[in-house]
mmCIF file of C-alpha atoms in Angstrom:
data_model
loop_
_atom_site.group_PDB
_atom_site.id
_atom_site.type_symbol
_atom_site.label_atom_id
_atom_site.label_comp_id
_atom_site.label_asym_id
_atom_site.label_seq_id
_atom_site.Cartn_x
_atom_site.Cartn_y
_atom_site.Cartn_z
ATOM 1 C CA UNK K 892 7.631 -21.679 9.246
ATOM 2 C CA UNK K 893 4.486 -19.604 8.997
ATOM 3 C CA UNK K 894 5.444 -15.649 7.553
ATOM 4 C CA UNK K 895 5.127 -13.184 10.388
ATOM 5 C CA UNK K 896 3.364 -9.752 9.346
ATOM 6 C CA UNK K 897 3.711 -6.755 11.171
ATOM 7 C CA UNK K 898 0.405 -4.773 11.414
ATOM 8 C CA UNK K 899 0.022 -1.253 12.746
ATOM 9 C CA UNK K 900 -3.504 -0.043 12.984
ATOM 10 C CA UNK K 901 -2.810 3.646 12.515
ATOM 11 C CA UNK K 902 -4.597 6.589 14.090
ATOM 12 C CA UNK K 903 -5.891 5.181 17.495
ATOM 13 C CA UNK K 904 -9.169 7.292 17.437
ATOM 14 C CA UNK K 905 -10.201 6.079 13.601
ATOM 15 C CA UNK K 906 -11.652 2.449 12.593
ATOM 16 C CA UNK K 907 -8.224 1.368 12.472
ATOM 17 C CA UNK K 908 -8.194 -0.743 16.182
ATOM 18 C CA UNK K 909 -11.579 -1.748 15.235
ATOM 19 C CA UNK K 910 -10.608 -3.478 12.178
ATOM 20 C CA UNK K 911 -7.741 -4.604 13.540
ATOM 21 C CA UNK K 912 -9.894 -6.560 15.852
ATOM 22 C CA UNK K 913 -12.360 -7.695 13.296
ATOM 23 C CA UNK K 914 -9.320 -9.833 11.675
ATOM 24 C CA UNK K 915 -7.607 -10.852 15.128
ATOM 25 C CA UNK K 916 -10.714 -13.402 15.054
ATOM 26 C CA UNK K 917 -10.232 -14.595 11.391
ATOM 27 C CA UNK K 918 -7.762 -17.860 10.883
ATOM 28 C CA UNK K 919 -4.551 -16.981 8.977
ATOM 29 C CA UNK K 920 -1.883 -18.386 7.245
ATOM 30 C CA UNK K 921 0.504 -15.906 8.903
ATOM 31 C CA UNK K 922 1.925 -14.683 12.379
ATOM 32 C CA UNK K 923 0.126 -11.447 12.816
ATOM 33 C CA UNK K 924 1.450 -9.094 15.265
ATOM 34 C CA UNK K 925 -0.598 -5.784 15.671
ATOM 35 C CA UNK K 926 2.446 -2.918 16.926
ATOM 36 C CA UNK K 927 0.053 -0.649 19.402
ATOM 37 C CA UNK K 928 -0.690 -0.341 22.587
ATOM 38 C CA UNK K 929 -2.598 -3.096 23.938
ATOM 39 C CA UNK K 930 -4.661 -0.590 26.796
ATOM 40 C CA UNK K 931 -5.847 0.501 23.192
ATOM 41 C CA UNK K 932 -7.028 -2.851 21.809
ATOM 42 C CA UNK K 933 -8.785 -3.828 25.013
ATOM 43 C CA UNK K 934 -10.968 -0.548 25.561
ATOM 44 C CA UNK K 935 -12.020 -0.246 21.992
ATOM 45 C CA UNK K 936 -12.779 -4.586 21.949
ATOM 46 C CA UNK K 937 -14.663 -3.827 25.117
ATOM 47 C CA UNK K 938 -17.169 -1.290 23.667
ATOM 48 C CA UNK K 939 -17.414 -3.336 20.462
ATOM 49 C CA UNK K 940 -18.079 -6.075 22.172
ATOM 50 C CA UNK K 941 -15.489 -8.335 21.156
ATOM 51 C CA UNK K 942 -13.411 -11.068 23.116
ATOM 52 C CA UNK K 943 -9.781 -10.923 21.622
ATOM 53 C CA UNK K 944 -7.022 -12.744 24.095
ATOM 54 C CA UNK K 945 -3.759 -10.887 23.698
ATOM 55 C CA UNK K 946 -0.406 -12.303 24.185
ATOM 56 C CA UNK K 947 2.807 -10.091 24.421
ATOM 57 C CA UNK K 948 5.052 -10.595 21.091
ATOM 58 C CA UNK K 949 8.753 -11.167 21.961
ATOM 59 C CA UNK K 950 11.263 -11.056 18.435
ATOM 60 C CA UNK K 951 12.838 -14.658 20.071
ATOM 61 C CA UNK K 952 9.687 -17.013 19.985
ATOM 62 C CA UNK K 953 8.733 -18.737 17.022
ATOM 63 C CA UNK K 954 6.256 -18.053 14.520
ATOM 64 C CA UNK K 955 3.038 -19.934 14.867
ATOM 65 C CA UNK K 956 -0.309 -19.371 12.193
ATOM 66 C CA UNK K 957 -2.842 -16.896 13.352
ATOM 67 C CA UNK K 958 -5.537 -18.034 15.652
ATOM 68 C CA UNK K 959 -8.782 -16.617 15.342
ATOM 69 C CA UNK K 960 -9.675 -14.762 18.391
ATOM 70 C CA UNK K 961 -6.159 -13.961 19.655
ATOM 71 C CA UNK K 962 -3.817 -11.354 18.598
ATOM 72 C CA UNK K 963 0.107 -10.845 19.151
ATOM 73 C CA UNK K 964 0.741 -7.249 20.259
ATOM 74 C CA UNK K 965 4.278 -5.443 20.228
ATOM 75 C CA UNK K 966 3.416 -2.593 22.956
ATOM 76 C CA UNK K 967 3.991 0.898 21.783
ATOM 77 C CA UNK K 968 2.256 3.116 24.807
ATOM 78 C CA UNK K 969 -0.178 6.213 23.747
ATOM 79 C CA UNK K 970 0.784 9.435 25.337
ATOM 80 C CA UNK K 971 -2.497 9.862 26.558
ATOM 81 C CA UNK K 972 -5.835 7.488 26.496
ATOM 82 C CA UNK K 973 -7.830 7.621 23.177
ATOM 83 C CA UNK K 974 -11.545 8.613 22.721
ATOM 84 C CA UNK K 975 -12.939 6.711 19.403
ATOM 85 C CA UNK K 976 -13.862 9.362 16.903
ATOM 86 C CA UNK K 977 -12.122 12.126 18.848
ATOM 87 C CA UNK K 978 -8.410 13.426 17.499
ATOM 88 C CA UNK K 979 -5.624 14.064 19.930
ATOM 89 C CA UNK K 980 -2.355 15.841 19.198
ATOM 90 C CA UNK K 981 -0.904 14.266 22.023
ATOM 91 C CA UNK K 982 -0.644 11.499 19.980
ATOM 92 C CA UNK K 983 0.381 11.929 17.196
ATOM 93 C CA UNK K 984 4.281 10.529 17.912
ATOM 94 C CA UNK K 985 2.323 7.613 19.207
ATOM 95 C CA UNK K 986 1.399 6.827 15.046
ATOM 96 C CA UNK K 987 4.668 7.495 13.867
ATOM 97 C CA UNK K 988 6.523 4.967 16.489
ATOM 98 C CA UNK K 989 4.589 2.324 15.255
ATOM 99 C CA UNK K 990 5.355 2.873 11.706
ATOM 100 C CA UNK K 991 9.182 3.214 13.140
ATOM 101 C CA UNK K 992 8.835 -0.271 14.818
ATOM 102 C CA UNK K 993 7.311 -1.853 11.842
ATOM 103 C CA UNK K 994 9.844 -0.744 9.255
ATOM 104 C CA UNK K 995 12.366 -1.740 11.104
ATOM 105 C CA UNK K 996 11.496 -4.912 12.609
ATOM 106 C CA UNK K 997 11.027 -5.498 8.499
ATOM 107 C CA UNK K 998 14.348 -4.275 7.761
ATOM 108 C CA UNK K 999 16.165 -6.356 10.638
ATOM 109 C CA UNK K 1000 14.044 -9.517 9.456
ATOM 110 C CA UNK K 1001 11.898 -9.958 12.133
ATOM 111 C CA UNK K 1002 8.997 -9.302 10.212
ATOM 112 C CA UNK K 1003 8.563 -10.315 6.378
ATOM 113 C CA UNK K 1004 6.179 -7.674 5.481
ATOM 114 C CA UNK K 1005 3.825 -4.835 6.778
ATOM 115 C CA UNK K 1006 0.661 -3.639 6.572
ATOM 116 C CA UNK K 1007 -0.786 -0.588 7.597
ATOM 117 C CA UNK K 1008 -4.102 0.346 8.903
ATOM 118 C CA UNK K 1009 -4.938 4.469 7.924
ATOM 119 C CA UNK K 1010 -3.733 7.516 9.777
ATOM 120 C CA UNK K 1011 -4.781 11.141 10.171
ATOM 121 C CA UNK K 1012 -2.144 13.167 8.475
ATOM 122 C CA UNK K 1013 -3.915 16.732 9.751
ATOM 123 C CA UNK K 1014 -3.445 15.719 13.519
ATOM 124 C CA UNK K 1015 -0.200 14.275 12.751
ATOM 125 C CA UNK K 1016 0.955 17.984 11.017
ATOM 126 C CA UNK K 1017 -1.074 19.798 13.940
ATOM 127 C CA UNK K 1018 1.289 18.350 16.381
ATOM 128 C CA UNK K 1019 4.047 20.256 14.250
ATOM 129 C CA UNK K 1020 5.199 16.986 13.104
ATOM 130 C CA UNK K 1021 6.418 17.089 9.065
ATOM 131 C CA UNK K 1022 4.471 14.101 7.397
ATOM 132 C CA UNK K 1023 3.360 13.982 4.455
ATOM 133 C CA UNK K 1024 2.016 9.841 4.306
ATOM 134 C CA UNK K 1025 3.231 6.579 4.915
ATOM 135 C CA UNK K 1026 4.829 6.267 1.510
ATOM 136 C CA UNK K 1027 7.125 8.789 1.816
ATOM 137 C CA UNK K 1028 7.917 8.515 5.863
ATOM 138 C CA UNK K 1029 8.798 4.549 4.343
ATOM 139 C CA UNK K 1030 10.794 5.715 1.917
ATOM 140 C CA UNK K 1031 13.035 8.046 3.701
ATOM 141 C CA UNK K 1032 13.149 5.652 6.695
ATOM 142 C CA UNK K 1033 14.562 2.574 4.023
ATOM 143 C CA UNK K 1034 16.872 4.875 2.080
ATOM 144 C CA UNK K 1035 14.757 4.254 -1.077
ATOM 145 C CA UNK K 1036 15.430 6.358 -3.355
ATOM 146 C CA UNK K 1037 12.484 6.097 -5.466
ATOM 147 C CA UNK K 1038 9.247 4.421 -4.663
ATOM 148 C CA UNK K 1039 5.890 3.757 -6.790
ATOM 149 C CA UNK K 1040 2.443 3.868 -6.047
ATOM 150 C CA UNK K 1041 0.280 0.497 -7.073
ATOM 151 C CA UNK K 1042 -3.117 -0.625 -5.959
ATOM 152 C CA UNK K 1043 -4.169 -3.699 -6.898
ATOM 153 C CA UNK K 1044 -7.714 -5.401 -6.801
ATOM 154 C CA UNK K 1045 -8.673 -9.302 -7.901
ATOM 155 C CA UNK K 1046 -5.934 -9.592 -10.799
ATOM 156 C CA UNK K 1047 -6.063 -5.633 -11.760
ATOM 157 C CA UNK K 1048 -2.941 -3.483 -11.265
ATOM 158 C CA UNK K 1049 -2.537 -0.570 -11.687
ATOM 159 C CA UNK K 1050 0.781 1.657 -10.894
ATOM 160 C CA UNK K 1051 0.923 5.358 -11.116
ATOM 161 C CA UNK K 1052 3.945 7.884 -12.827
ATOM 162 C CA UNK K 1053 2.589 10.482 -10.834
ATOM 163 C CA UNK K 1054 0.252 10.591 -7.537
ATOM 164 C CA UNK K 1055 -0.750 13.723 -5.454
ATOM 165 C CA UNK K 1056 -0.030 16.151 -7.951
ATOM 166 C CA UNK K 1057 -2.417 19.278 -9.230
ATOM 167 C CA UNK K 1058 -3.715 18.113 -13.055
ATOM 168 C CA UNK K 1059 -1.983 21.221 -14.351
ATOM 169 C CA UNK K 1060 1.666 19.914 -13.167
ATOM 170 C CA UNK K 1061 1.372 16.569 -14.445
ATOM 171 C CA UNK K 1062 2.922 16.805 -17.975
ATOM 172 C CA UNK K 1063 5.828 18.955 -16.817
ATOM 173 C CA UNK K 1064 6.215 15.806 -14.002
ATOM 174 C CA UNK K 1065 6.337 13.615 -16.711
ATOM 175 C CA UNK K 1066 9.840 13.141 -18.162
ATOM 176 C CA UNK K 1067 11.982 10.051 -19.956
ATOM 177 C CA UNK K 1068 13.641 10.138 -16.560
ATOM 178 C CA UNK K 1069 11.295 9.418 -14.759
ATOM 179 C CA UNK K 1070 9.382 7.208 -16.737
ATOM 180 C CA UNK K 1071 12.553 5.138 -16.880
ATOM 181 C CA UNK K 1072 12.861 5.063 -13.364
ATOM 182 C CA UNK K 1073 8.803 4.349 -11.989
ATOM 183 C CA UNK K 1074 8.767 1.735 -14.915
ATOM 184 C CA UNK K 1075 11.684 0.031 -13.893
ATOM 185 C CA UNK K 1076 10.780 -0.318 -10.260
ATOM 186 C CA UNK K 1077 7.337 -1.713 -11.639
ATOM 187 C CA UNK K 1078 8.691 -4.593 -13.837
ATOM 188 C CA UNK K 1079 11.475 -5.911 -11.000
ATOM 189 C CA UNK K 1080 8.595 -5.444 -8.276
ATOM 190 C CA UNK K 1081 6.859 -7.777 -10.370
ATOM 191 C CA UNK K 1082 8.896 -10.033 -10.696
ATOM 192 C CA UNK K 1083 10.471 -10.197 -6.874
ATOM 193 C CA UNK K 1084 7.823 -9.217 -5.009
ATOM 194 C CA UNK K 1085 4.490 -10.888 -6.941
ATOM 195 C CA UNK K 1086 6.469 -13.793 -8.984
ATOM 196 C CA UNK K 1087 6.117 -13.010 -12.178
ATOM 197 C CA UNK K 1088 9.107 -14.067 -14.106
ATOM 198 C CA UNK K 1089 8.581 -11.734 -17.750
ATOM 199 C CA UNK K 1090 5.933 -9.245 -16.104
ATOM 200 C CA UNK K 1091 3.833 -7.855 -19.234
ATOM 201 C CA UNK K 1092 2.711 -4.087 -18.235
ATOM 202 C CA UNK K 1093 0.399 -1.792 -20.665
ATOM 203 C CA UNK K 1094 1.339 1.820 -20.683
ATOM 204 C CA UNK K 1095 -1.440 4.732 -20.617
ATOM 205 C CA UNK K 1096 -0.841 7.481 -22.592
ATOM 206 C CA UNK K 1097 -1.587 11.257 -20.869
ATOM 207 C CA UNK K 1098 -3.898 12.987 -23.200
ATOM 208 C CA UNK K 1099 -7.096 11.588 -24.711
ATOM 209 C CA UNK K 1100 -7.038 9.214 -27.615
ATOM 210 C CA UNK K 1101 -3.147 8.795 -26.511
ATOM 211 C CA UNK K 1102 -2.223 12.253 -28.062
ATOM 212 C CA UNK K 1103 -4.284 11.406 -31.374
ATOM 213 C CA UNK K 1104 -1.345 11.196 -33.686
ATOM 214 C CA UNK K 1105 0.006 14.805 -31.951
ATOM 215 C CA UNK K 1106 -3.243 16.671 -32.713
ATOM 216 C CA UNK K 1107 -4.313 16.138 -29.101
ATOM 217 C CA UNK K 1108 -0.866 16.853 -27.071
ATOM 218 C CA UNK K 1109 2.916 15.733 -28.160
ATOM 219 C CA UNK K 1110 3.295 14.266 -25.112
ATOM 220 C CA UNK K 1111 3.404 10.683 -26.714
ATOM 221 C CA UNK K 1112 5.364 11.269 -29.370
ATOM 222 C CA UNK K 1113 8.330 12.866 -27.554
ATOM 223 C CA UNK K 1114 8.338 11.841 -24.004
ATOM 224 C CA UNK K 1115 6.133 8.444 -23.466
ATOM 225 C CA UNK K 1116 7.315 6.334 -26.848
ATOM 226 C CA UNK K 1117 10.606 6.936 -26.882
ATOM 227 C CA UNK K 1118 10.991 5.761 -23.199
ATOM 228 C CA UNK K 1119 8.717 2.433 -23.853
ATOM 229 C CA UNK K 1120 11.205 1.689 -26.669
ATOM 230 C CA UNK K 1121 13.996 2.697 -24.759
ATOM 231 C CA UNK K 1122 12.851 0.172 -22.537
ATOM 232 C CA UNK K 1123 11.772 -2.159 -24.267
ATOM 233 C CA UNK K 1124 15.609 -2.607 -26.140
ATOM 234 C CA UNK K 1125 16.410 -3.401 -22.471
ATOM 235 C CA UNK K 1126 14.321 -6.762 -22.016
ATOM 236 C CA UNK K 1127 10.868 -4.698 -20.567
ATOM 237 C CA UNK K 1128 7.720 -6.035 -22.416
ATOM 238 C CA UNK K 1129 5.636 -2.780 -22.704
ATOM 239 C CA UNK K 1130 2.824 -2.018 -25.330
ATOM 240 C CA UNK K 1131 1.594 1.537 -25.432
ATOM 241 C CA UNK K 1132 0.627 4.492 -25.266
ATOM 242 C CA UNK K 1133 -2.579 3.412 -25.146
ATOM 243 C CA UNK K 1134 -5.874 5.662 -24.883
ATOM 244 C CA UNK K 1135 -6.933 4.972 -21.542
ATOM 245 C CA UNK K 1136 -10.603 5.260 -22.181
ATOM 246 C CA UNK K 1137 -10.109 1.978 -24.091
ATOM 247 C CA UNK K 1138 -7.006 -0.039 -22.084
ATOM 248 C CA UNK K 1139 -9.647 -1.568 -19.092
ATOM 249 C CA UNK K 1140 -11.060 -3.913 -21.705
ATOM 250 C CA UNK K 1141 -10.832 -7.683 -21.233
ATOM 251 C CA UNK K 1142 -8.639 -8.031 -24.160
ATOM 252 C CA UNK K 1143 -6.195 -6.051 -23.272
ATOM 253 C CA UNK K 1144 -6.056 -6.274 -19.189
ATOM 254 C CA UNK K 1145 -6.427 -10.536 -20.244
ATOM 255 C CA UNK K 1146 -2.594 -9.601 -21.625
ATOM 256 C CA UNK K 1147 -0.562 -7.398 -19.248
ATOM 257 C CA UNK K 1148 0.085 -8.283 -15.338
ATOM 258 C CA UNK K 1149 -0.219 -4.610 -14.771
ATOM 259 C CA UNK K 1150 -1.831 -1.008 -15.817
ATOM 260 C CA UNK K 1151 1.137 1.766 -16.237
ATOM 261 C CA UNK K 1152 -1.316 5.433 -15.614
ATOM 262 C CA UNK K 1153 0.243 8.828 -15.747
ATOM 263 C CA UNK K 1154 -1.535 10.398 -12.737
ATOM 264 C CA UNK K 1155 -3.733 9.327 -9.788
ATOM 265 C CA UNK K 1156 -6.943 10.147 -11.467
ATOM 266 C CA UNK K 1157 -6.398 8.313 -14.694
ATOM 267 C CA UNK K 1158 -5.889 4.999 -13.478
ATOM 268 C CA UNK K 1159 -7.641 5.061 -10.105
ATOM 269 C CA UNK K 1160 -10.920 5.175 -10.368
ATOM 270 C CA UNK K 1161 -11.520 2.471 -13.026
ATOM 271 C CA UNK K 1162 -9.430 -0.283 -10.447
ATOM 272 C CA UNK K 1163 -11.700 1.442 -6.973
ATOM 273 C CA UNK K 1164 -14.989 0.852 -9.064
ATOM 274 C CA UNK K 1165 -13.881 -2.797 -9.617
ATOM 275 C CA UNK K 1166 -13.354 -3.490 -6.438
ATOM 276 C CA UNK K 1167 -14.367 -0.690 -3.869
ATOM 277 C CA UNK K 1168 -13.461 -1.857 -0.372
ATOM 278 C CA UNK K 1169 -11.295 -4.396 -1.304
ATOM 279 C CA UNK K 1170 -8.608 -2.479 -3.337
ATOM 280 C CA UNK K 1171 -4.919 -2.729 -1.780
ATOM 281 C CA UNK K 1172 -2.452 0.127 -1.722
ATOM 282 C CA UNK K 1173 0.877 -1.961 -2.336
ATOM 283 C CA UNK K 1174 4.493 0.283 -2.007
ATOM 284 C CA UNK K 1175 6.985 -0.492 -5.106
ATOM 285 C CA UNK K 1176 10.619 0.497 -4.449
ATOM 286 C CA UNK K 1177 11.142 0.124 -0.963
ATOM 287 C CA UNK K 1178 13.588 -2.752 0.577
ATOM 288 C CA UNK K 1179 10.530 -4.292 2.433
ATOM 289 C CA UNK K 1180 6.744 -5.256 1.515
ATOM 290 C CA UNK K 1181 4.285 -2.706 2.561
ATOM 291 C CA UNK K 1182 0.367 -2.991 1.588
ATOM 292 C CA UNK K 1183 -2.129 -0.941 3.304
ATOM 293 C CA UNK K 1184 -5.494 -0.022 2.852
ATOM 294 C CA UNK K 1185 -7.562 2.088 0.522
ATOM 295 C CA UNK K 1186 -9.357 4.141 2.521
ATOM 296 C CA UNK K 1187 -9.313 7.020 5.719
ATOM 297 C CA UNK K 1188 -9.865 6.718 9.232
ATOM 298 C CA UNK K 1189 -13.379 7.144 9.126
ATOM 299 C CA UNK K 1190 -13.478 8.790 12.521
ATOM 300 C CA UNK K 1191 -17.461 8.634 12.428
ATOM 301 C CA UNK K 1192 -17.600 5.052 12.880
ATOM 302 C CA UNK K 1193 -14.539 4.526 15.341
ATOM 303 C CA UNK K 1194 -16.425 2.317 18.104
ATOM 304 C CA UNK K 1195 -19.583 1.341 16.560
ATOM 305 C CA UNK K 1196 -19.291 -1.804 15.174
ATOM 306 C CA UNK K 1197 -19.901 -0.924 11.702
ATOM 307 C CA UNK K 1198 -16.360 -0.149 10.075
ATOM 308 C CA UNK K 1199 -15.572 -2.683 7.086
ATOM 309 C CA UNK K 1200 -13.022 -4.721 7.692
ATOM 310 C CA UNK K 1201 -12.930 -5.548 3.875
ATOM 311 C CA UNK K 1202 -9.925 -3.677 2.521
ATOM 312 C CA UNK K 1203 -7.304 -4.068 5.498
ATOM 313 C CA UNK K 1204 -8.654 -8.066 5.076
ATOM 314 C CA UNK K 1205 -7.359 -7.758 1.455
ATOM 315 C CA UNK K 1206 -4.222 -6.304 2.183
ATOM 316 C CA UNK K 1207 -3.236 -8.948 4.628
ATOM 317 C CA UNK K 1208 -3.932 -11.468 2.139
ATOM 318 C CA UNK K 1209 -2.189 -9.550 -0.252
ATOM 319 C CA UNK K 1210 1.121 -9.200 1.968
ATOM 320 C CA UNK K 1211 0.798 -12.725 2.583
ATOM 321 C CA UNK K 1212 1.092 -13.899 -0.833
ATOM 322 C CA UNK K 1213 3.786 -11.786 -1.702
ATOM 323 C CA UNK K 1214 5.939 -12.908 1.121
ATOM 324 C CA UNK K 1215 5.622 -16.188 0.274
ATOM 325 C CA UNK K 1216 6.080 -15.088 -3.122
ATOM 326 C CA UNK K 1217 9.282 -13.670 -2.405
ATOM 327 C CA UNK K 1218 10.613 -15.990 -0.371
ATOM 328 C CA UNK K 1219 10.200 -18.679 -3.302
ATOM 329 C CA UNK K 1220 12.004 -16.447 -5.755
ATOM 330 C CA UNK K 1221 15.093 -16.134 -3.623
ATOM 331 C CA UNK K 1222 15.592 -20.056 -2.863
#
């Protein structure tokens, strides 16, 4: 039986519906069902141009693979009717139902996975709702208690200590606690959500050089090492600190299955310049699988036919694989 993925395409008046679309007429190995309204789908298909048939989604009828030019839809109603490229408060409880009805159709195992297409956080917040992101509305929603940031492009991963934090607060955020705990989830995501049996991760260090013996920072020498060998006396196979200016090489990336940074800027850039447009934003920690996509709503090009499809492409795959991934590992 095909793997059923829930997708929600996010804030109605970005690129998300468009790119929803752009996939709905792609073949996959999967049994997509897009969580929106379908009024939604049809208007913003219409002035694209496109022909996608869709068919109400019902929890009791099998799972089938994707046929290109159809699309399952799980109807969530909009308050009010969307404009492409034009925001509206009104609808802002609209975003967060679907993200509700994803989760927990995930949860209840009617999906296996879900991906998510972007959303406007400032229209969200200006309709005096308190959200901060997907990650953590996922995370309270599951009960996680800790979750992990990874994005992942081709075979480059790279998971963050830290993510949305000033520069100046990062080495006070980074503790043996909580190195412990973000490396932890790292190595069993690894293994139960991406099959890797004895995952093989290389640890950044936070100041340049890695801390050059302490003449650059003590940060290595009393926080970072004596967690990786705590660690590593528990079964984790870690090598580090290393100077980040020097871990992307072949060699060493050729030898680890992912790329421990210390804050969003350290790792980031070096995995979105290897594969800009197609990088995946995969959630470690939570009960479920969640990948979504690297980039915003792009409100500019809501409706005109030339949003790239590229990245929410890449995290279907991506869910994909690690369902079936999953599922293998428990049997």
């Amino acid at each position: 039986m095909p793997t059923r993925i829930a997708l929600t395409p996010g804030e109605p008046a970005g690129i998300g519906p468009d790119i929803t679309l752009a996939i709905a007429g792609q073949a996959w190995p999967a049994d997509i069902v897009a969580i929106c309204d379908p009024q939604l789908l049809r208007e913003r298909a219409q002035q694209l141009g496109l022909h996608i048939e869709l068919t109400l989604y019902t929890p009791e009828s099998a799972a089938s693979f994707h046929q290109p030019g159809t699309l399952k839809v799980l109807p969530v109603p909009l308050a009010q009717p969307c404009v492409a490229g034009r925001l509206n408060t009104a609808n802002a409880d609209y975003v967060i139902n679907t993200l509700h009805r994803a989760v927990d159709g995930c949860l209840d195992g009617k999906f296996d996975a879900m991906v998510t297409a972007p959303v406007q956080k400032s229209v969200i917040n200006d309709a005096g709702i308190a959200f901060s992101g997907h990650t953590e509305l996922l995370a309270q929603r599951t009960g996680a208690e800790k979750v992990v940031m990874m994005l992942a492009t081709g075979q480059l991963r790279v998971a963050l200590a830290t993510t949305h934090l000033p520069l100046r607060a990062v080495p006070d955020a980074i503790t043996p606690q909580l190195l412990e705990q973000t490396l932890k989830i790292v190595h069993r995501d690894l293994q139960a959500k991406f099959g890797i049996a004895k995952p093989r991760i290389a640890v950044l260090g936070l100041n340049p050089h890695a801390g050059e013996g302490g003449h650059l920072g003590r940060e290595e020498i009393e926080v970072i090492t004596p967690a990786i060998d705590k660690l590593k006396q528990h079964g984790l196979l870690l090598q580090g600190p290393l100077p980040a200016d020097t871990a992307f090489n072949p060699k060493i990336l050729a030898n680890c299955d992912a790329v421990f940074a210390m804050y969003h800027d350290q790792g980031l850039p070096t995995l979105k310049y290897a594969g800009f447009g197609e990088a995946v934003n995969i959630t470690l920690g939570l009960p479920v699988i969640r990948t979504s996509v690297d980039h915003g709503t792009a409100l500019d090009l809501a409706g005109t036919g030339q949003a790239d499809a590229g990245s929410l492409q890449t995290a279907l795959r991506m869910a994909i694989e690690m369902s079936n991934k999953a599922t293998d590992s428990s049997n």
